PDB file of C-alpha atoms and ligand atoms in Angstrom:
ATOM      1  CA  MET A 145       0.000   0.000   0.000  1.00  0.00           C
ATOM      2  CA  GLY A 146       1.868   3.067  -1.114  1.00  0.00           C
ATOM      3  CA  VAL A 147       1.455   6.614  -2.184  1.00  0.00           C
ATOM      4  CA  GLU A 148       3.294   7.241  -5.378  1.00  0.00           C
ATOM      5  CA  SER A 149       3.637   9.320  -8.510  1.00  0.00           C
ATOM      6  CA  GLY A 150       3.705  12.575  -6.618  1.00  0.00           C
ATOM      7  CA  SER A 151      -0.002  12.712  -5.952  1.00  0.00           C
ATOM      8  CA  VAL A 152      -1.268  14.029  -2.649  1.00  0.00           C
ATOM      9  CA  ASP A 153      -1.824  11.282  -0.151  1.00  0.00           C
ATOM     10  CA  SER A 154      -5.526  10.881  -0.585  1.00  0.00           C
ATOM     11  CA  ARG A 155      -7.288   8.059   1.136  1.00  0.00           C
ATOM     12  CA  ALA A 156      -9.949   5.899  -0.401  1.00  0.00           C
ATOM     13  CA  LEU A 157     -12.210   3.444   1.367  1.00  0.00           C
ATOM     14  CA  ILE A 158     -13.981   0.679  -0.543  1.00  0.00           C
ATOM     15  CA  ILE A 159     -17.048  -0.766   1.173  1.00  0.00           C
ATOM     16  CA  GLU A 160     -18.056  -3.800  -0.855  1.00  0.00           C
ATOM     17  CA  ASP A 161     -18.462  -7.499  -0.169  1.00  0.00           C
ATOM     18  CA  GLU A 162     -17.523  -8.733  -3.644  1.00  0.00           C
ATOM     19  CA  LYS A 163     -13.890  -9.620  -3.115  1.00  0.00           C
ATOM     20  CA  ASN A 164     -12.926  -9.689  -6.793  1.00  0.00           C
ATOM     21  CA  LEU A 165     -14.319  -6.256  -7.409  1.00  0.00           C
ATOM     22  CA  VAL A 166     -12.576  -4.897  -4.329  1.00  0.00           C
ATOM     23  CA  ALA A 167      -9.235  -6.300  -5.482  1.00  0.00           C
ATOM     24  CA  LEU A 168      -9.715  -4.801  -8.928  1.00  0.00           C
ATOM     25  CA  LEU A 169     -10.704  -1.360  -7.643  1.00  0.00           C
ATOM     26  CA  ARG A 170      -7.926  -1.375  -5.081  1.00  0.00           C
ATOM     27  CA  GLY A 171      -5.374  -1.892  -7.872  1.00  0.00           C
ATOM     28  CA  TYR A 172      -6.754   0.974  -9.910  1.00  0.00           C
ATOM     29  CA  LEU A 173      -7.000   3.380  -6.989  1.00  0.00           C
ATOM     30  CA  GLU A 174      -3.526   2.542  -5.740  1.00  0.00           C
ATOM     31  CA  ARG A 175      -2.137   3.284  -9.171  1.00  0.00           C
ATOM     32  CA  GLU A 176      -3.809   6.687  -8.846  1.00  0.00           C
ATOM     33  CA  GLY A 177      -1.808   7.241  -5.688  1.00  0.00           C
ATOM     34  CA  PHE A 178      -4.538   6.486  -3.168  1.00  0.00           C
ATOM     35  CA  GLU A 179      -3.953   4.796   0.097  1.00  0.00           C
ATOM     36  CA  VAL A 180      -6.734   2.218  -0.007  1.00  0.00           C
ATOM     37  CA  ALA A 181      -8.665   0.649   2.847  1.00  0.00           C
ATOM     38  CA  GLU A 182     -11.474  -1.839   2.490  1.00  0.00           C
ATOM     39  CA  ALA A 183     -14.432  -3.164   4.399  1.00  0.00           C
ATOM     40  CA  ALA A 184     -16.726  -6.058   3.487  1.00  0.00           C
ATOM     41  CA  ASP A 185     -19.748  -4.738   5.352  1.00  0.00           C
ATOM     42  CA  GLY A 186     -21.265  -1.465   6.399  1.00  0.00           C
ATOM     43  CA  GLU A 187     -20.482  -1.526  10.083  1.00  0.00           C
ATOM     44  CA  ALA A 188     -16.819  -2.205   9.488  1.00  0.00           C
ATOM     45  CA  GLY A 189     -16.856   0.453   6.787  1.00  0.00           C
ATOM     46  CA  ILE A 190     -18.224   3.096   9.126  1.00  0.00           C
ATOM     47  CA  GLU A 191     -15.718   2.229  11.791  1.00  0.00           C
ATOM     48  CA  ILE A 192     -12.825   2.477   9.346  1.00  0.00           C
ATOM     49  CA  ALA A 193     -14.188   5.733   7.960  1.00  0.00           C
ATOM     50  CA  ARG A 194     -14.166   7.264  11.452  1.00  0.00           C
ATOM     51  CA  ARG A 195     -10.529   6.364  11.957  1.00  0.00           C
ATOM     52  CA  LEU A 196      -9.184   6.897   8.466  1.00  0.00           C
ATOM     53  CA  GLU A 197     -11.173   9.994   7.460  1.00  0.00           C
ATOM     54  CA  PRO A 198     -11.125   8.987   3.800  1.00  0.00           C
ATOM     55  CA  ASP A 199     -11.335  11.537   1.001  1.00  0.00           C
ATOM     56  CA  VAL A 200     -13.326   9.173  -1.162  1.00  0.00           C
ATOM     57  CA  VAL A 201     -15.645   6.305  -0.291  1.00  0.00           C
ATOM     58  CA  VAL A 202     -16.676   3.756  -2.895  1.00  0.00           C
ATOM     59  CA  LEU A 203     -19.836   2.330  -1.427  1.00  0.00           C
ATOM     60  CA  ASP A 204     -21.789  -0.633  -2.703  1.00  0.00           C
ATOM     61  CA  TRP A 205     -25.534  -0.496  -2.336  1.00  0.00           C
ATOM     62  CA  MET A 206     -25.945  -4.248  -1.810  1.00  0.00           C
ATOM     63  CA  LEU A 207     -24.136  -5.173   1.355  1.00  0.00           C
ATOM     64  CA  PRO A 208     -24.810  -7.831   3.962  1.00  0.00           C
ATOM     65  CA  ARG A 209     -26.846  -6.726   7.017  1.00  0.00           C
ATOM     66  CA  MET A 210     -26.723  -2.952   6.623  1.00  0.00           C
ATOM     67  CA  ASP A 211     -27.378  -1.738   3.080  1.00  0.00           C
ATOM     68  CA  GLY A 212     -25.384   0.944   1.322  1.00  0.00           C
ATOM     69  CA  LEU A 213     -28.018   3.583   1.798  1.00  0.00           C
ATOM     70  CA  GLU A 214     -28.010   3.121   5.582  1.00  0.00           C
ATOM     71  CA  VAL A 215     -24.234   3.226   5.531  1.00  0.00           C
ATOM     72  CA  LEU A 216     -24.349   6.439   3.547  1.00  0.00           C
ATOM     73  CA  ARG A 217     -26.730   8.099   5.990  1.00  0.00           C
ATOM     74  CA  GLU A 218     -24.520   7.116   8.902  1.00  0.00           C
ATOM     75  CA  LEU A 219     -21.376   8.272   7.083  1.00  0.00           C
ATOM     76  CA  ARG A 220     -22.911  11.639   6.380  1.00  0.00           C
ATOM     77  CA  ARG A 221     -23.285  12.300  10.099  1.00  0.00           C
ATOM     78  CA  PHE A 222     -19.552  12.698  10.450  1.00  0.00           C
ATOM     79  CA  SER A 223     -17.860  12.494   7.071  1.00  0.00           C
ATOM     80  CA  GLU A 224     -17.447  15.008   4.264  1.00  0.00           C
ATOM     81  CA  ALA A 225     -15.861  12.345   2.041  1.00  0.00           C
ATOM     82  CA  TYR A 226     -16.886  12.137  -1.567  1.00  0.00           C
ATOM     83  CA  VAL A 227     -19.075   9.093  -1.935  1.00  0.00           C
ATOM     84  CA  ILE A 228     -19.623   7.103  -5.109  1.00  0.00           C
ATOM     85  CA  MET A 229     -22.369   4.529  -4.823  1.00  0.00           C
ATOM     86  CA  LEU A 230     -22.321   1.317  -6.792  1.00  0.00           C
ATOM     87  CA  THR A 231     -25.464  -0.499  -7.688  1.00  0.00           C
ATOM     88  CA  ALA A 232     -26.590  -3.404  -9.779  1.00  0.00           C
ATOM     89  CA  ARG A 233     -29.881  -1.716 -10.475  1.00  0.00           C
ATOM     90  CA  ALA A 234     -30.097   0.903 -13.172  1.00  0.00           C
ATOM     91  CA  GLU A 235     -33.212   2.439 -11.734  1.00  0.00           C
ATOM     92  CA  GLU A 236     -33.498   6.178 -11.854  1.00  0.00           C
ATOM     93  CA  GLY A 237     -35.417   6.150  -8.576  1.00  0.00           C
ATOM     94  CA  ASP A 238     -32.492   4.550  -6.776  1.00  0.00           C
ATOM     95  CA  LYS A 239     -30.156   7.087  -8.208  1.00  0.00           C
ATOM     96  CA  ILE A 240     -32.246   9.932  -6.901  1.00  0.00           C
ATOM     97  CA  VAL A 241     -32.598   8.339  -3.485  1.00  0.00           C
ATOM     98  CA  GLY A 242     -28.843   7.778  -3.321  1.00  0.00           C
ATOM     99  CA  LEU A 243     -27.985  11.286  -4.398  1.00  0.00           C
ATOM    100  CA  SER A 244     -30.495  12.868  -2.071  1.00  0.00           C
ATOM    101  CA  ALA A 245     -29.081  10.862   0.835  1.00  0.00           C
ATOM    102  CA  GLY A 246     -25.740  12.506   0.184  1.00  0.00           C
ATOM    103  CA  ALA A 247     -23.944  10.433  -2.451  1.00  0.00           C
ATOM    104  CA  ASP A 248     -21.852  12.500  -4.833  1.00  0.00           C
ATOM    105  CA  ASP A 249     -21.952  10.156  -7.758  1.00  0.00           C
ATOM    106  CA  TYR A 250     -23.390   6.899  -8.822  1.00  0.00           C
ATOM    107  CA  LEU A 251     -22.227   4.004 -10.996  1.00  0.00           C
ATOM    108  CA  THR A 252     -24.276   1.105 -12.263  1.00  0.00           C
ATOM    109  CA  LYS A 253     -22.677  -2.329 -12.386  1.00  0.00           C
ATOM    110  CA  PRO A 254     -21.062  -3.488 -14.522  1.00  0.00           C
ATOM    111  CA  PHE A 255     -18.798  -0.485 -14.970  1.00  0.00           C
ATOM    112  CA  SER A 256     -15.189  -0.178 -15.999  1.00  0.00           C
ATOM    113  CA  PRO A 257     -12.719   0.577 -13.204  1.00  0.00           C
ATOM    114  CA  GLY A 258     -11.309   3.243 -15.512  1.00  0.00           C
ATOM    115  CA  GLU A 259     -14.689   4.981 -15.429  1.00  0.00           C
ATOM    116  CA  LEU A 260     -14.689   4.897 -11.637  1.00  0.00           C
ATOM    117  CA  VAL A 261     -11.204   6.384 -11.521  1.00  0.00           C
ATOM    118  CA  ALA A 262     -12.228   9.131 -13.946  1.00  0.00           C
ATOM    119  CA  ARG A 263     -15.223  10.013 -11.754  1.00  0.00           C
ATOM    120  CA  VAL A 264     -13.063  10.059  -8.641  1.00  0.00           C
ATOM    121  CA  ARG A 265     -10.551  12.353 -10.312  1.00  0.00           C
ATOM    122  CA  ALA A 266     -13.308  14.695 -11.439  1.00  0.00           C
ATOM    123  CA  MET A 267     -14.791  14.821  -7.932  1.00  0.00           C
ATOM    124  CA  LEU A 268     -11.489  15.625  -6.303  1.00  0.00           C
ATOM    125  CA  ARG A 269     -10.874  18.458  -8.740  1.00  0.00           C
ATOM    126  CA  ARG A 270     -14.114  20.144  -7.788  1.00  0.00           C
ATOM    127  CA  PRO A 271     -13.762  22.341  -4.750  1.00  0.00           C
ATOM    128  CA  ARG A 272     -16.342  21.811  -2.111  1.00  0.00           C
ATOM    129  CA  ALA A 273     -18.293  24.611  -0.487  1.00  0.00           C
ATOM    130  CA  GLY A 274     -17.555  25.037   3.178  1.00  0.00           C
ATOM    131  CA  THR A 275     -14.248  23.235   2.974  1.00  0.00           C
ATOM    132  CA  PRO A 276     -11.807  25.752   1.545  1.00  0.00           C
ATOM    133  CA  GLY A 277      -8.727  24.193   0.049  1.00  0.00           C
ATOM    134  CA  PRO A 278      -5.187  24.865   1.155  1.00  0.00           C
ATOM    135  CA  GLN A 279      -4.658  27.568  -1.456  1.00  0.00           C
ATOM    136  CA  GLU A 280      -7.055  30.212  -0.252  1.00  0.00           C
ATOM    137  CA  GLU A 281      -5.483  33.367  -1.635  1.00  0.00           C
ATOM    138  CA  GLU A 282      -7.653  33.306  -4.720  1.00  0.00           C
ATOM    139  CA  ARG A 283     -11.111  32.172  -3.813  1.00  0.00           C
ATOM    140  CA  ILE A 284     -13.009  34.128  -6.394  1.00  0.00           C
ATOM    141  CA  PHE A 285     -15.075  31.906  -8.616  1.00  0.00           C
ATOM    142  CA  ARG A 286     -15.408  32.965 -12.239  1.00  0.00           C
ATOM    143  CA  SER A 287     -17.539  31.539 -14.975  1.00  0.00           C
ATOM    144  CA  GLY A 288     -18.297  33.500 -18.115  1.00  0.00           C
ATOM    145  CA  GLY A 289     -19.244  36.974 -16.964  1.00  0.00           C
ATOM    146  CA  LEU A 290     -20.101  35.787 -13.485  1.00  0.00           C
ATOM    147  CA  GLU A 291     -17.822  36.429 -10.509  1.00  0.00           C
ATOM    148  CA  ILE A 292     -18.478  35.195  -7.008  1.00  0.00           C
ATOM    149  CA  ASP A 293     -16.424  36.229  -4.017  1.00  0.00           C
ATOM    150  CA  PRO A 294     -17.495  33.922  -1.191  1.00  0.00           C
ATOM    151  CA  ASP A 295     -15.562  35.777   1.513  1.00  0.00           C
ATOM    152  CA  ARG A 296     -17.110  39.156   0.764  1.00  0.00           C
ATOM    153  CA  ARG A 297     -20.364  37.573  -0.325  1.00  0.00           C
ATOM    154  CA  LEU A 298     -20.269  39.568  -3.530  1.00  0.00           C
ATOM    155  CA  VAL A 299     -21.605  38.606  -6.918  1.00  0.00           C
ATOM    156  CA  ARG A 300     -20.852  40.463 -10.112  1.00  0.00           C
ATOM    157  CA  LEU A 301     -22.253  39.909 -13.536  1.00  0.00           C
ATOM    158  CA  ALA A 302     -20.360  41.496 -16.419  1.00  0.00           C
ATOM    159  CA  GLY A 303     -18.603  43.646 -13.839  1.00  0.00           C
ATOM    160  CA  GLU A 304     -21.777  44.885 -12.177  1.00  0.00           C
ATOM    161  CA  GLU A 305     -22.723  43.947  -8.676  1.00  0.00           C
ATOM    162  CA  VAL A 306     -25.823  41.808  -8.349  1.00  0.00           C
ATOM    163  CA  ALA A 307     -27.828  42.284  -5.169  1.00  0.00           C
ATOM    164  CA  LEU A 308     -28.737  38.863  -3.805  1.00  0.00           C
ATOM    165  CA  THR A 309     -30.489  37.976  -0.595  1.00  0.00           C
ATOM    166  CA  ALA A 310     -28.515  35.859   1.878  1.00  0.00           C
ATOM    167  CA  LEU A 311     -30.527  32.795   0.881  1.00  0.00           C
ATOM    168  CA  GLU A 312     -30.013  33.386  -2.806  1.00  0.00           C
ATOM    169  CA  PHE A 313     -26.302  33.803  -2.254  1.00  0.00           C
ATOM    170  CA  ASP A 314     -26.036  30.574  -0.270  1.00  0.00           C
ATOM    171  CA  LEU A 315     -28.080  28.736  -2.855  1.00  0.00           C
ATOM    172  CA  LEU A 316     -25.833  29.980  -5.638  1.00  0.00           C
ATOM    173  CA  LEU A 317     -22.725  29.060  -3.671  1.00  0.00           C
ATOM    174  CA  ALA A 318     -24.042  25.548  -3.095  1.00  0.00           C
ATOM    175  CA  LEU A 319     -24.701  25.067  -6.812  1.00  0.00           C
ATOM    176  CA  VAL A 320     -21.385  26.572  -7.846  1.00  0.00           C
ATOM    177  CA  SER A 321     -19.487  24.358  -5.412  1.00  0.00           C
ATOM    178  CA  ARG A 322     -20.071  21.494  -7.816  1.00  0.00           C
ATOM    179  CA  PRO A 323     -20.471  22.748 -11.372  1.00  0.00           C
ATOM    180  CA  GLY A 324     -22.462  20.318 -13.461  1.00  0.00           C
ATOM    181  CA  PHE A 325     -23.568  18.314 -10.443  1.00  0.00           C
ATOM    182  CA  VAL A 326     -27.317  17.891 -10.162  1.00  0.00           C
ATOM    183  CA  PHE A 327     -28.552  18.861  -6.721  1.00  0.00           C
ATOM    184  CA  VAL A 328     -31.860  17.409  -5.671  1.00  0.00           C
ATOM    185  CA  ARG A 329     -34.030  19.885  -3.803  1.00  0.00           C
ATOM    186  CA  ARG A 330     -33.614  18.104  -0.482  1.00  0.00           C
ATOM    187  CA  ARG A 331     -29.840  18.392  -0.730  1.00  0.00           C
ATOM    188  CA  LEU A 332     -30.068  22.112  -1.407  1.00  0.00           C
ATOM    189  CA  LEU A 333     -32.439  22.514   1.500  1.00  0.00           C
ATOM    190  CA  GLU A 334     -30.028  20.756   3.809  1.00  0.00           C
ATOM    191  CA  ARG A 335     -27.106  22.826   2.662  1.00  0.00           C
ATOM    192  CA  VAL A 336     -28.805  26.186   2.622  1.00  0.00           C
ATOM    193  CA  TRP A 337     -31.681  25.981   5.072  1.00  0.00           C
ATOM    194  CA  GLY A 338     -30.053  23.413   7.340  1.00  0.00           C
ATOM    195  CA  GLU A 339     -30.749  19.802   8.178  1.00  0.00           C
ATOM    196  CA  ASP A 340     -33.551  20.680  10.530  1.00  0.00           C
ATOM    197  CA  TYR A 341     -35.676  22.215   7.840  1.00  0.00           C
ATOM    198  CA  PHE A 342     -38.758  20.106   7.356  1.00  0.00           C
ATOM    199  CA  GLY A 343     -40.850  22.326   5.151  1.00  0.00           C
ATOM    200  CA  ASP A 344     -41.861  21.917   1.562  1.00  0.00           C
ATOM    201  CA  ASP A 345     -39.007  21.115  -0.825  1.00  0.00           C
ATOM    202  CA  HIS A 346     -40.536  23.426  -3.363  1.00  0.00           C
ATOM    203  CA  VAL A 347     -39.475  26.480  -1.415  1.00  0.00           C
ATOM    204  CA  VAL A 348     -36.222  25.869  -3.306  1.00  0.00           C
ATOM    205  CA  ASP A 349     -38.008  26.490  -6.603  1.00  0.00           C
ATOM    206  CA  VAL A 350     -39.155  29.900  -5.477  1.00  0.00           C
ATOM    207  CA  HIS A 351     -35.684  31.051  -4.546  1.00  0.00           C
ATOM    208  CA  ILE A 352     -34.124  29.510  -7.635  1.00  0.00           C
ATOM    209  CA  ALA A 353     -36.641  31.440  -9.733  1.00  0.00           C
ATOM    210  CA  ASN A 354     -35.650  34.681  -8.005  1.00  0.00           C
ATOM    211  CA  LEU A 355     -31.971  33.923  -8.388  1.00  0.00           C
ATOM    212  CA  ARG A 356     -32.484  33.258 -12.053  1.00  0.00           C
ATOM    213  CA  LYS A 357     -34.287  36.527 -12.565  1.00  0.00           C
ATOM    214  CA  LYS A 358     -31.198  38.257 -11.261  1.00  0.00           C
ATOM    215  CA  LEU A 359     -28.547  36.161 -12.971  1.00  0.00           C
ATOM    216  CA  ASP A 360     -30.123  34.931 -16.113  1.00  0.00           C
ATOM    217  CA  ALA A 361     -32.643  37.633 -16.943  1.00  0.00           C
ATOM    218  CA  SER A 362     -30.002  39.570 -18.765  1.00  0.00           C
ATOM    219  CA  GLU A 363     -29.191  36.534 -20.863  1.00  0.00           C
ATOM    220  CA  ARG A 364     -30.645  36.908 -24.315  1.00  0.00           C
ATOM    221  CA  GLU A 365     -30.751  33.221 -25.136  1.00  0.00           C
ATOM    222  CA  ALA A 366     -32.886  31.195 -22.748  1.00  0.00           C
ATOM    223  CA  GLY A 367     -30.778  28.096 -23.420  1.00  0.00           C
ATOM    224  CA  ASN A 368     -27.691  29.852 -22.193  1.00  0.00           C
ATOM    225  CA  ARG A 369     -28.388  29.865 -18.479  1.00  0.00           C
ATOM    226  CA  TYR A 370     -26.192  29.418 -15.482  1.00  0.00           C
ATOM    227  CA  ILE A 371     -28.800  27.582 -13.494  1.00  0.00           C
ATOM    228  CA  ARG A 372     -30.391  24.670 -15.251  1.00  0.00           C
ATOM    229  CA  THR A 373     -33.418  22.679 -14.239  1.00  0.00           C
ATOM    230  CA  VAL A 374     -33.040  18.923 -14.477  1.00  0.00           C
ATOM    231  CA  ARG A 375     -36.645  17.863 -14.774  1.00  0.00           C
ATOM    232  CA  GLY A 376     -37.918  15.672 -12.022  1.00  0.00           C
ATOM    233  CA  VAL A 377     -34.587  15.820 -10.207  1.00  0.00           C
ATOM    234  CA  GLY A 378     -33.337  19.266  -9.281  1.00  0.00           C
ATOM    235  CA  TYR A 379     -30.906  21.946 -10.349  1.00  0.00           C
ATOM    236  CA  LYS A 380     -27.371  22.336 -11.514  1.00  0.00           C
ATOM    237  CA  PHE A 381     -24.940  25.108 -12.234  1.00  0.00           C
ATOM    238  CA  GLU A 382     -23.727  25.157 -15.808  1.00  0.00           C
ATOM    239  CA  ALA A 383     -20.224  26.590 -16.014  1.00  0.00           C
ATOM    240  CA  ARG A 384     -19.332  28.759 -18.976  1.00  0.00           C
TER     241      ARG A 384
HETATM  242 CA1  LIG B 296     -22.197  -6.111  -2.876  1.00  0.00          CA
END
């Protein structure tokens, strides 16, 4: 188990009971420079995650005793790790449930280990809101004509300041933290309104609509929006 090829010493945890798959994924992740730990069931996985504080968790949905979704919910109580869920079922409903429970990505078996590695790389490249990276000097986010300064809570569009409410700003920041990632409403609620919010998910729609009026109203082409609706799922930020 070694960290090589100059990559940062990131830790990955594989929670999966299929030994062959674990061995295969371990090989691929180690070649990427990950220190890899494994667990064959959810309880062991959670215990290892507490100790190891992994950066990435590859979590199988079908596990003995405790299923992947339960493991994910437990993990999310203490871990900010990126989680990729694996499933044998290609059902859209499962995907939504997994993502809304806090998974970052989702792969349907069978998949190529190369695909998993590519997803992991992409996730680690995306900065996460609330967990500023080590290089904090330049934290201004830019995309097209949009500029967001999270520290000063300022937003500019084509150089002009856009007046956002605190909620709108937080909502935008959540979306921008993962460009291209589809946030289900519940996830946005948890991030922006807090985990204790038990109201109607559709309150998100109202604030998204207001945010759009301010950010996208000036856009001539309707198809060229920063905030996209993914029908039946949620919203994503489309980088320019
Ligand atoms: Ca399994």
